[in-house]
Structure formats: structure tokens, C-alpha cells
């Protein structure tokens, strides 16, 4: 029996005892609609009951589920963050300042708008359509340093980009900012789809504040990509050393088993100072662009993933809060007991981990939690309420699986969702597309058949293979082709491309073509999946009717 999406029932006793719900999860129309509903009916009640918002992160709003994918740029001052955005958009945006000194001292959300202009922070945080309302918690010192630059740009139709203040070196800056910079970045990290850390290849020092910021991005390592910018300003040998040093430094700060992906290049539209690594930069840029272009397609999955992360933290938080409440005396000695509990929070963590089989990675930072508990009255905390936890478990066990199916369906319905415009269109057409005129594309705009250049050499080999009626058999051709030492899978593909009339034999033109494709592969290029028109031998081309 199918039924359409039911309206969310009000939170209350239904959470635990309606067994039919468990067997028959809700049916949702869209992923973001489903996420909103699940969050409001199953996770939010748990968060509110145990003051989750005061400790970890404000409640989610509808705009958090509906907004476009966001890319957060983080880096020390003058690593080229603003230039990077300008490079992607291929136009200036309001409020943009570029210079060698610390110029961007604000968070700038660069978003799509019909008119070009700036919206100040205080106005931004009251706009229910924008996902920034909860930033008002960081106070005026922050809001005066937060603006939204709106402009009509095709790139921004599918993503938004957030430029952040350059991170400075030394201690004193942390005091003069007037707001908790790392906490603001953490807030953004939780809600964006991609975090790009920018480093400058010719002054690679990671300051204390930067290390602290990278640590604040903990639990979001899957969203982080690193760009080693301005790499055209140093020689190849130095570049290798800088790359090694960067990986070493990052390894000490970011605790992930896998290596973080680093893209090397020069992301601005000026001539390259040292052009030796041009091809490397082009390939890296292509990879980074592909990564950014895939964001709209994976946005629903990212939101689902973040909701699961949040639900796991909320569960652990509920266990911690209710354990503290349980230990508190009803009448006397509250202050002493509070001190004692805060000091032994590590042991409480260990006990919860054992009792509820929770992985240590799900726990909030111990020191931070201890600091936050100082200002709370532990007696006002709530005891363990299993109904609320069951609802979240039910959501993780049943509803999320259903949404996963819906995510896949939505992806197949909108397969061509990629970021377009700006720099993303720069290399699509004409001879400056990636790999144009190289490898299998060589000779694409020449009148003569490109294979003809080396054909005399290939013909000599051809006639040693005892051709019959101008063709060599597959077995004889194979003896020659395996000399390339290429694996059979590759040679099989080359055979398929070269045997144009599919007769299982090769004539002299097909044999020359096979050798040309072997050369393309040995030079490190990819083989095309179909033979491009310019490689088809002239005698095999269909004459236009």
C-alpha cells in the first residue's frame, strides 16, 4: 500500500510507540524536503532537549537545506584567495580588494543576484532566504565584517563562493579581531560543500592562527582540497621541495589516513613567470575545475552526509549531558561536584564510549566541552529520555536509507548539473581546450592524414609480416604489437580502433594507424573511446553524398 508524504506530526509521545512508523518510513517528494522534515521531527527535539545549540551549532533552518552549494576559501593573507574567485568568475565583484598587504578583512559571500551590489551583514542575517541567519550569534564585531556581494554571473547560478579574511601570522591578531574567527570558520565548514585551503608557493609558512583554523575544520576533512597557488613563480626543483614541505606540514595538522589532494597552479590571468610547468598547471586546473563542477550534482548527498554527522554528535551530546545530570546531587555540594565532574569528563567520555559502543571520533573536543560546561548550571540539564534517542536511531536506520534512494533518483534525473560560465568555459572550445592537438588529437586541424608522416616506417614492418592480399592476420599483427610491452587490455582497445572494417585483419593503413595509437599511448596520452574523424585513413572515409 503506497501513500504520499504525510505531514509531519507534532513532536510528542508518538515518537516511540507508533510501531507502524518504524516498518513504514515516510515517503518524501524531494531530498531537501525529506531532510527538512526528518530534522524538524526527529533530530531537533533531541537537540533542544539537551541544549545542543548552546554547545555545538545553532539549529538548522530551511535555507540550509535549500541553498546552492558553497565553496569556502581559506588562506593566509596574500595567497591569492580574492584573485582566485576573480579568476573563476572572470569579472570583478563588489567589495573586492586585491593587494600584497592584508586586504580582505571581511567575510564576503559572493552570490548570484540580478543587480550588482553589496548587502551588509546585519541585513543578511535577517533574510530568511539566505542560509546566514544564525550567524547573528557571533555579534556585531563579526557582522560589521560580513557582507554579501551579489552579481549576475553564470558561475554563481550554480555555486556561491565565500572569501574569508587573510589569516595573519603571530598572536596579536587573534585579540584584535573582536570575534571568534575559528568558530565562525567552523560554522561555515559545517554548511559548505567544499573548503579550499590556499597556500602561496613562494612563502610557505603556516602560522599559529592558520594551524588553529585548520584544526577547527576537523571532521570536515572530506570537504577539504588544497591549492598550492603562484607555483609559476618558482623553478621546478624548488616547486618539488615546496610541495613536499607542504604535505609534511599538512600531515602534522590534518589527521586523516589518506593524503589530502593538492592542486598546483597559478590561478590568475597573468602570464606565467616560469612557463616550464605549463602542462602540469593545465592538468591540475582541469582536475580542480572538475571537482568544483561536480558540486551541484553531489549537493544532496553532502547535505545528507552532514545531517548524519550532526545526528551522531547530537546523540553523544545527549549521553554526556544526561550523565552529568545523573551525577549531580539534589541539594548540597553542587559547586564542588560540578568542578569534580568537569575535571573527570574524560572518564565520563570513556564510560559512554564503552556502554553505548560509540566510536571515539564522534565525541566533541574534550577541552572545549570542559570550558563550555563552566558557564552552565548542570542541575538544569535533562535526564536521559530514550524516546528522543530512539527517534534519532530510527531516522538513521530507516529514513536515511530511503533518502539515499531518492538522492540517486534525483541525480539521474538531473545528470547535466555542472557549474558553467567564467573560467569553466574558458578551455571548452577551440585549440586551447585541454589536450587539444596532443596525443590522439594530434593533426586534428591538418589537411593531411597525420599517420602518413611515419607510414613509410610502419610499411617496412608491415611487409615483414607476410601480408596476404594486402592484409596481415591478427596473429601476425599481435606478434609485432606486443613488442610495445603494453598490456593486452590496451592493445585490444587499439585493435578495436584500428580494425576499421572489422574483418579481423589489418591492411597497411590500419596497421600504420595501430602503430600510431601505440605511440600515442606510450607517450602517456589517453586513447579515445571512438576513433576521431581526423585519424580515419583517407581511403576509409565516407565521401559526403
Coordinates of N, CA and C in Angstrom, one line a residue, residues 31-173:
X31 N 14.7 15.3 -1.9 CA 15.6 15.1 -0.8 C 15.6 16.2 0.2
X32 N 15.6 17.5 -0.3 CA 15.7 18.6 0.6 C 14.4 18.7 1.5
X33 N 13.3 18.3 0.9 CA 12.0 18.3 1.6 C 12.1 17.2 2.7
X34 N 12.7 16.0 2.3 CA 12.8 14.9 3.3 C 13.8 15.3 4.4
X35 N 14.9 15.9 4.1 CA 15.9 16.3 5.1 C 15.2 17.3 6.1
X36 N 14.5 18.3 5.6 CA 13.9 19.3 6.4 C 12.9 18.6 7.4
X37 N 12.1 17.7 6.9 CA 11.1 17.0 7.7 C 11.7 16.2 8.8
X38 N 12.7 15.4 8.4 CA 13.4 14.5 9.4 C 14.1 15.3 10.4
X39 N 14.7 16.4 10.0 CA 15.4 17.2 11.0 C 14.5 17.8 12.0
X40 N 13.3 18.3 11.5 CA 12.4 19.0 12.4 C 11.7 18.0 13.4
X41 N 11.3 16.8 12.8 CA 10.5 15.9 13.6 C 11.3 15.0 14.5
X42 N 12.6 14.6 14.0 CA 13.3 13.6 14.8 C 14.6 14.1 15.5
X43 N 15.3 15.0 14.8 CA 16.6 15.4 15.4 C 16.5 16.6 16.3
X44 N 15.7 17.6 15.8 CA 15.6 18.8 16.5 C 15.0 18.7 17.9
X45 N 14.0 17.8 18.2 CA 13.6 17.6 19.6 C 14.7 17.2 20.5
X46 N 15.6 16.3 20.0 CA 16.7 15.8 20.8 C 17.7 17.0 21.1
X47 N 18.0 17.8 20.0 CA 18.9 18.9 20.2 C 18.4 19.9 21.2
X48 N 17.1 20.2 21.1 CA 16.6 21.2 22.0 C 16.5 20.7 23.5
X49 N 16.2 19.5 23.6 CA 16.1 18.9 25.0 C 17.4 19.0 25.7
X50 N 18.5 18.8 25.0 CA 19.8 18.7 25.7 C 20.7 19.9 25.3
X51 N 20.1 21.1 25.0 CA 20.8 22.3 24.7 C 22.0 22.2 23.7
X52 N 21.8 21.3 22.7 CA 22.8 21.1 21.7 C 23.3 22.4 21.1
X53 N 22.3 23.3 20.9 CA 22.6 24.6 20.2 C 23.5 25.5 21.0
X54 N 23.5 25.4 22.3 CA 24.4 26.2 23.1 C 25.8 25.7 23.1
X55 N 26.0 24.4 22.8 CA 27.3 23.8 22.9 C 28.0 23.7 21.5
X56 N 27.2 23.3 20.5 CA 27.9 22.9 19.2 C 27.5 23.8 18.1
X57 N 26.3 23.9 17.7 CA 26.0 24.6 16.5 C 24.5 24.9 16.5
X58 N 24.2 26.1 16.0 CA 22.8 26.6 16.1 C 21.9 25.7 15.3
X59 N 20.6 25.7 15.5 CA 19.6 24.9 14.8 C 19.7 25.2 13.3
X60 N 19.4 24.1 12.5 CA 19.4 24.3 11.1 C 18.1 25.0 10.6
X61 N 18.1 25.7 9.5 CA 16.9 26.4 9.0 C 16.6 25.8 7.6
X62 N 15.4 26.2 7.1 CA 15.1 25.7 5.8 C 16.1 26.1 4.7
X63 N 16.7 27.3 4.9 CA 17.6 27.8 3.9 C 18.9 26.9 3.8
X64 N 19.2 26.3 5.0 CA 20.4 25.4 5.0 C 20.2 24.2 4.1
X65 N 18.9 23.8 3.9 CA 18.7 22.6 3.1 C 18.4 23.0 1.6
X66 N 18.1 24.3 1.4 CA 17.7 24.7 0.0 C 18.8 25.4 -0.7
X67 N 19.8 25.9 0.0 CA 20.7 26.8 -0.7 C 21.6 26.0 -1.7
X68 N 22.3 26.8 -2.6 CA 23.2 26.3 -3.6 C 24.5 25.8 -2.9
X69 N 25.2 24.9 -3.5 CA 26.5 24.5 -3.0 C 27.4 25.7 -2.7
X70 N 28.1 25.7 -1.6 CA 29.0 26.8 -1.3 C 30.5 26.4 -1.3
X71 N 31.4 27.2 -1.7 CA 32.8 26.9 -1.7 C 33.4 27.9 -0.7
X72 N 34.2 27.5 0.3 CA 34.8 28.4 1.3 C 36.3 28.4 1.0
X73 N 36.8 29.7 0.8 CA 38.2 29.8 0.6 C 38.9 30.3 1.8
X74 N 40.0 29.6 2.2 CA 40.7 29.9 3.5 C 42.2 30.0 3.2
X75 N 42.8 31.0 3.7 CA 44.3 31.0 3.5 C 44.9 32.2 4.2
X76 N 46.2 32.2 4.3 CA 46.9 33.4 4.9 C 46.8 34.5 4.0
X77 N 47.1 35.7 4.5 CA 46.9 36.9 3.6 C 47.8 36.8 2.4
X78 N 47.3 37.4 1.3 CA 48.0 37.5 0.0 C 48.4 36.1 -0.5
X79 N 47.6 35.1 -0.4 CA 47.8 33.8 -1.0 C 47.0 33.7 -2.3
X80 N 46.2 34.8 -2.6 CA 45.5 34.9 -3.8 C 44.1 34.3 -3.8
X81 N 43.4 34.5 -2.6 CA 42.0 34.0 -2.5 C 41.1 34.8 -3.3
X82 N 41.2 36.1 -3.2 CA 40.3 37.0 -4.0 C 40.6 36.9 -5.5
X83 N 41.9 36.8 -5.8 CA 42.2 36.7 -7.2 C 41.7 35.3 -7.8
X84 N 41.6 34.3 -6.9 CA 41.1 33.0 -7.3 C 39.7 33.1 -7.7
X85 N 38.9 33.8 -6.9 CA 37.5 34.0 -7.1 C 37.3 34.8 -8.4
X86 N 38.1 35.8 -8.6 CA 38.0 36.7 -9.8 C 38.3 35.8 -11.0
X87 N 39.3 34.9 -10.9 CA 39.7 34.0 -12.0 C 38.6 33.1 -12.4
X88 N 37.9 32.6 -11.4 CA 36.7 31.7 -11.7 C 35.6 32.4 -12.3
X89 N 35.3 33.6 -11.8 CA 34.1 34.4 -12.3 C 34.4 35.1 -13.6
X90 N 35.7 35.4 -13.8 CA 36.2 36.2 -14.9 C 35.6 37.6 -14.9
X91 N 35.3 38.1 -13.7 CA 34.9 39.5 -13.6 C 35.1 39.9 -12.1
X92 N 35.2 41.3 -12.0 CA 35.4 41.8 -10.6 C 34.0 41.6 -9.9
X93 N 34.1 41.5 -8.5 CA 32.9 41.5 -7.8 C 32.9 42.7 -6.8
X94 N 31.7 43.2 -6.4 CA 31.7 44.3 -5.5 C 32.4 44.0 -4.2
X95 N 33.1 45.0 -3.6 CA 33.8 44.9 -2.4 C 35.1 44.2 -2.5
X96 N 35.6 43.9 -3.7 CA 36.8 43.1 -3.9 C 38.0 44.1 -3.8
X97 N 39.0 43.7 -3.0 CA 40.3 44.4 -3.0 C 41.4 43.4 -3.0
X98 N 42.4 43.7 -3.9 CA 43.5 42.8 -4.1 C 44.8 43.6 -3.8
X99 N 45.7 43.1 -3.0 CA 47.0 43.7 -2.8 C 47.9 42.8 -2.0
X100 N 49.2 43.2 -2.0 CA 50.2 42.4 -1.3 C 50.0 42.4 0.3
X101 N 49.4 43.5 0.8 CA 49.1 43.6 2.2 C 47.8 42.9 2.5
X102 N 47.5 42.6 3.8 CA 46.2 42.0 4.2 C 45.1 43.0 3.7
X103 N 44.4 42.6 2.6 CA 43.3 43.5 2.1 C 42.0 43.0 2.5
X104 N 41.6 41.8 2.3 CA 40.2 41.3 2.6 C 40.2 41.2 4.1
X105 N 39.5 42.1 4.8 CA 39.4 41.9 6.2 C 38.0 41.5 6.6
X106 N 37.2 41.1 5.6 CA 35.8 40.7 5.9 C 35.5 39.4 5.3
X107 N 34.5 38.8 5.8 CA 33.9 37.6 5.1 C 33.0 38.1 4.0
X108 N 33.3 37.7 2.7 CA 32.5 38.2 1.6 C 31.8 36.9 1.0
X109 N 30.5 36.9 1.1 CA 29.8 35.8 0.4 C 29.4 36.3 -1.0
X110 N 30.1 35.7 -2.0 CA 29.9 36.1 -3.4 C 28.7 35.2 -4.0
X111 N 27.6 35.8 -4.2 CA 26.4 35.1 -4.6 C 25.7 35.7 -5.8
X112 N 24.8 34.9 -6.4 CA 24.2 35.4 -7.6 C 23.1 36.4 -7.3
X113 N 23.0 37.4 -8.1 CA 21.9 38.4 -7.9 C 21.7 39.1 -9.2
X114 N 20.4 39.6 -9.4 CA 20.2 40.2 -10.7 C 20.9 41.6 -10.9
X115 N 21.1 42.2 -9.7 CA 21.7 43.5 -9.7 C 23.1 43.4 -9.0
X116 N 24.0 44.2 -9.4 CA 25.3 44.1 -8.7 C 25.2 45.0 -7.5
X117 N 25.7 44.5 -6.4 CA 25.7 45.4 -5.2 C 26.1 44.6 -3.9
X118 N 26.3 45.3 -2.8 CA 26.7 44.8 -1.6 C 25.6 44.8 -0.6
X119 N 25.4 43.7 0.2 CA 24.4 43.6 1.3 C 25.2 43.5 2.6
X120 N 25.0 44.5 3.5 CA 25.8 44.4 4.8 C 25.3 43.2 5.7
X121 N 26.2 42.8 6.5 CA 26.0 41.6 7.4 C 24.7 41.7 8.2
X122 N 24.4 42.9 8.8 CA 23.2 43.0 9.6 C 21.9 42.7 8.9
X123 N 21.9 43.1 7.6 CA 20.8 42.9 6.7 C 20.7 41.4 6.3
X124 N 21.9 40.8 6.1 CA 22.0 39.5 5.6 C 21.4 38.5 6.6
X125 N 21.7 38.7 7.9 CA 21.3 37.7 8.9 C 19.8 37.8 9.2
X126 N 19.1 38.7 8.6 CA 17.6 38.7 8.8 C 16.9 38.2 7.6
X127 N 17.6 37.8 6.5 CA 17.0 37.4 5.3 C 16.7 35.9 5.4
X128 N 15.5 35.4 5.4 CA 15.2 34.0 5.6 C 15.6 33.2 4.4
X129 N 15.7 33.8 3.2 CA 16.1 33.1 2.0 C 17.6 32.7 2.0
X130 N 18.4 33.4 2.8 CA 19.8 33.2 2.8 C 20.2 32.3 4.0
X131 N 21.2 31.5 3.8 CA 21.5 30.5 4.9 C 22.3 31.1 6.0
X132 N 22.2 32.4 6.3 CA 23.2 33.0 7.2 C 22.5 33.5 8.5
X133 N 21.2 33.2 8.7 CA 20.5 33.9 9.9 C 21.2 33.6 11.2
X134 N 21.7 32.4 11.4 CA 22.3 32.0 12.7 C 23.6 32.6 13.0
X135 N 24.2 33.4 12.0 CA 25.5 34.0 12.2 C 25.3 35.2 13.2
X136 N 24.1 35.6 13.4 CA 23.9 36.8 14.3 C 24.5 36.5 15.7
X137 N 24.6 35.2 16.0 CA 25.1 34.8 17.3 C 26.5 35.3 17.6
X138 N 27.3 35.5 16.5 CA 28.7 36.0 16.6 C 28.8 37.5 16.9
X139 N 27.7 38.2 16.9 CA 27.7 39.5 17.4 C 28.1 40.6 16.4
X140 N 28.1 41.8 16.8 CA 28.3 42.9 15.9 C 29.7 43.0 15.4
X141 N 30.7 42.7 16.2 CA 32.1 42.7 15.7 C 32.2 41.9 14.5
X142 N 31.5 40.8 14.4 CA 31.6 39.9 13.2 C 30.7 40.5 12.1
X143 N 29.5 40.9 12.5 CA 28.5 41.3 11.4 C 29.0 42.5 10.6
X144 N 29.8 43.4 11.3 CA 30.4 44.5 10.6 C 31.5 44.1 9.6
X145 N 31.9 42.9 9.8 CA 32.9 42.3 8.9 C 32.4 41.3 8.0
X146 N 31.1 41.3 7.7 CA 30.5 40.3 6.9 C 29.6 41.0 5.8
X147 N 29.8 40.7 4.5 CA 29.0 41.3 3.5 C 28.7 40.2 2.5
X148 N 27.6 40.5 1.7 CA 27.3 39.6 0.6 C 27.5 40.4 -0.7
X149 N 28.3 40.0 -1.6 CA 28.5 40.7 -2.9 C 27.6 39.9 -3.9
X150 N 26.6 40.6 -4.4 CA 25.7 40.0 -5.4 C 26.1 40.5 -6.8
X151 N 26.0 39.6 -7.8 CA 26.2 40.0 -9.2 C 25.7 38.9 -10.1
X152 N 25.3 39.4 -11.3 CA 24.7 38.4 -12.2 C 25.9 37.7 -12.9
X153 N 26.3 36.5 -12.6 CA 27.4 35.8 -13.2 C 27.0 34.3 -13.4
X154 N 27.2 33.8 -14.6 CA 26.8 32.4 -14.8 C 27.3 31.3 -13.8
X155 N 28.6 31.6 -13.4 CA 29.2 30.6 -12.4 C 28.3 30.6 -11.1
X156 N 27.9 31.8 -10.7 CA 27.2 31.9 -9.4 C 25.7 31.3 -9.5
X157 N 25.3 31.0 -10.7 CA 23.9 30.4 -10.8 C 23.9 29.0 -10.2
X158 N 25.1 28.4 -10.1 CA 25.1 27.0 -9.5 C 25.9 26.9 -8.3
X159 N 26.8 27.8 -8.0 CA 27.5 27.8 -6.7 C 27.7 29.2 -6.1
X160 N 27.9 29.2 -4.8 CA 28.3 30.5 -4.2 C 29.7 30.3 -3.6
X161 N 30.4 31.4 -3.5 CA 31.8 31.3 -3.0 C 32.0 32.3 -1.8
X162 N 32.7 31.8 -0.8 CA 32.9 32.7 0.4 C 34.3 33.0 0.6
X163 N 34.6 34.3 0.5 CA 36.0 34.8 0.6 C 36.2 35.1 2.1
X164 N 37.3 34.7 2.7 CA 37.5 35.0 4.1 C 38.7 35.9 4.4
X165 N 38.7 36.5 5.5 CA 39.8 37.4 5.8 C 41.1 36.6 5.8
X166 N 42.2 37.3 5.3 CA 43.5 36.6 5.2 C 43.9 36.3 6.6
X167 N 44.5 35.1 6.8 CA 44.9 34.8 8.2 C 46.3 35.3 8.4
X168 N 46.5 36.0 9.5 CA 47.8 36.6 9.7 C 48.7 35.8 10.6
X169 N 50.0 36.1 10.6 CA 50.9 35.3 11.4 C 51.0 36.0 12.8
X170 N 51.4 35.3 13.8 CA 51.6 35.9 15.1 C 50.4 35.8 16.0
X171 N 50.5 36.2 17.2 CA 49.5 36.1 18.2 C 48.5 37.2 18.3
X172 N 49.1 38.5 18.1 CA 48.3 39.6 18.4 C 47.0 39.8 17.6
X173 N 47.0 39.2 16.4 CA 45.8 39.4 15.6 C 44.6 38.8 16.2

